[in-house]
CSV table of C-alpha atoms in Angstrom, one decimal:
chain,number,residue,atom,x,y,z
A,1,UNK,CA,30.6,-25.5,-27.4
A,2,UNK,CA,32.3,-24.4,-24.2
A,3,UNK,CA,30.3,-22.6,-21.5
A,4,UNK,CA,31.3,-19.0,-20.8
A,5,UNK,CA,33.3,-18.8,-17.5
A,6,UNK,CA,31.5,-17.1,-14.6
A,7,UNK,CA,33.5,-14.3,-13.1
A,8,UNK,CA,33.5,-13.7,-9.4
A,9,UNK,CA,32.5,-10.2,-8.2
A,10,UNK,CA,36.1,-9.3,-7.4
A,11,UNK,CA,37.1,-10.1,-11.0
A,12,UNK,CA,34.2,-8.1,-12.4
A,13,UNK,CA,35.3,-5.1,-10.2
A,14,UNK,CA,38.9,-5.4,-11.4
A,15,UNK,CA,37.8,-5.7,-15.0
A,16,UNK,CA,35.6,-2.6,-14.7
A,17,UNK,CA,38.3,-0.6,-13.0
A,18,UNK,CA,40.9,-1.5,-15.7
A,19,UNK,CA,38.5,-0.3,-18.4
A,20,UNK,CA,37.3,2.8,-16.6
A,21,UNK,CA,40.7,4.1,-15.6
A,22,UNK,CA,41.6,4.6,-19.2
A,23,UNK,CA,38.5,6.8,-19.9
A,24,UNK,CA,38.7,10.5,-19.6
A,25,UNK,CA,36.1,11.8,-17.1
A,26,UNK,CA,35.9,14.7,-14.7
A,27,UNK,CA,37.9,14.4,-11.5
A,28,UNK,CA,34.5,14.5,-9.6
A,29,UNK,CA,33.2,11.5,-11.5
A,30,UNK,CA,36.6,9.7,-11.3
A,31,UNK,CA,36.4,10.0,-7.5
A,32,UNK,CA,32.9,8.6,-7.4
A,33,UNK,CA,33.9,5.7,-9.7
A,34,UNK,CA,37.0,5.1,-7.6
A,35,UNK,CA,34.9,4.9,-4.5
A,36,UNK,CA,32.5,2.4,-6.1
A,37,UNK,CA,35.4,0.3,-7.3
A,38,UNK,CA,37.5,0.7,-4.2
A,39,UNK,CA,40.3,2.4,-6.1
A,40,UNK,CA,42.5,5.3,-5.1
A,41,UNK,CA,42.2,7.4,-8.2
A,42,UNK,CA,42.0,11.0,-6.7
A,43,UNK,CA,43.4,13.1,-4.0
A,44,UNK,CA,41.7,13.4,-1.6
A,45,UNK,CA,40.3,10.0,-2.0
A,46,UNK,CA,36.6,9.6,-1.7
A,47,UNK,CA,36.3,6.6,0.7
A,48,UNK,CA,32.5,6.4,1.4
A,49,UNK,CA,29.2,7.6,0.0
A,50,UNK,CA,25.6,7.6,1.1
A,51,UNK,CA,22.4,8.5,-0.6
A,52,UNK,CA,20.1,10.6,1.5
A,53,UNK,CA,16.3,9.9,1.7
A,54,UNK,CA,15.7,12.7,-0.8
A,55,UNK,CA,18.1,11.2,-3.3
A,56,UNK,CA,21.2,13.3,-2.8
A,57,UNK,CA,24.6,11.6,-3.0
A,58,UNK,CA,27.0,12.7,-0.2
A,59,UNK,CA,30.6,11.6,0.2
A,60,UNK,CA,33.2,11.3,2.9
A,61,UNK,CA,36.8,11.9,1.9
A,62,UNK,CA,39.9,10.2,3.4
A,63,UNK,CA,40.7,11.8,6.8
A,64,UNK,CA,37.2,13.4,7.2
A,65,UNK,CA,34.9,12.3,10.0
A,66,UNK,CA,31.6,13.3,8.2
A,67,UNK,CA,30.0,13.3,4.8
A,68,UNK,CA,30.8,16.8,3.7
A,69,UNK,CA,31.1,16.4,0.0
A,70,UNK,CA,27.8,17.0,-2.0
A,71,UNK,CA,28.2,14.8,-5.1
A,72,UNK,CA,24.9,15.4,-6.8
A,73,UNK,CA,21.7,13.4,-7.4
A,74,UNK,CA,21.7,9.6,-7.3
A,75,UNK,CA,19.7,9.6,-10.6
A,76,UNK,CA,22.5,11.5,-12.2
A,77,UNK,CA,25.1,9.0,-11.0
A,78,UNK,CA,23.1,6.1,-12.6
A,79,UNK,CA,22.7,8.1,-15.8
A,80,UNK,CA,26.5,8.8,-15.9
A,81,UNK,CA,27.3,5.2,-15.3
A,82,UNK,CA,25.2,4.1,-18.2
A,83,UNK,CA,26.7,7.0,-20.3
A,84,UNK,CA,30.3,6.0,-19.7
A,85,UNK,CA,29.6,2.2,-20.1
A,86,UNK,CA,29.8,2.2,-23.9
A,87,UNK,CA,32.9,4.5,-24.0
A,88,UNK,CA,34.7,2.2,-21.5
A,89,UNK,CA,33.3,-0.9,-23.3
A,90,UNK,CA,31.8,-2.3,-20.0
A,91,UNK,CA,29.9,-5.5,-20.3
A,92,UNK,CA,26.6,-6.3,-18.6
A,93,UNK,CA,28.3,-7.8,-15.6
A,94,UNK,CA,30.5,-4.7,-15.1
A,95,UNK,CA,27.5,-2.3,-15.5
A,96,UNK,CA,25.5,-4.5,-13.1
A,97,UNK,CA,28.3,-4.4,-10.6
A,98,UNK,CA,28.4,-0.6,-10.5
A,99,UNK,CA,24.6,-0.3,-10.5
A,100,UNK,CA,24.5,-2.8,-7.7
A,101,UNK,CA,27.0,-0.7,-5.7
A,102,UNK,CA,24.6,2.3,-6.1
A,103,UNK,CA,21.7,0.1,-4.9
A,104,UNK,CA,23.7,-0.8,-1.8
A,105,UNK,CA,24.1,2.9,-1.1
A,106,UNK,CA,20.3,3.3,-1.3
A,107,UNK,CA,19.7,0.4,1.1
A,108,UNK,CA,21.9,2.1,3.7
A,109,UNK,CA,19.4,4.9,4.2
C-alpha cells in the first residue's frame, strides 16, 4: 500500500483556489476567499484583512491606505467557509488551510 503524498501549503492553496473559483458565491465572499487564497478574483481586489478585538472583519482594497471595508463578523466567515466546503468538494487540508488563514488574522490583533 502506498503512502498518501503530503502536499505543501502552496499546493493546498492552489488546489483550494482551483475548486473554489468554480463555485458560485457572492462577489463579497469571492473577494474574501480571493484575499485568503492570494487570488485576484474581484475588482477592486481585497488585498488585506484584519479581525478587530470585537470580532469584526475589516478589509483593505488595492490602492487604499486603510481598512475601510467592513466585511462582517469573523464567526460568519468561518461558518461560510465550512458551508462552501462541501459544495466545492474541499478536503480537510484545504479547509484547514482556509481556517488557518482566518486564525492568522486573529493573531494579528
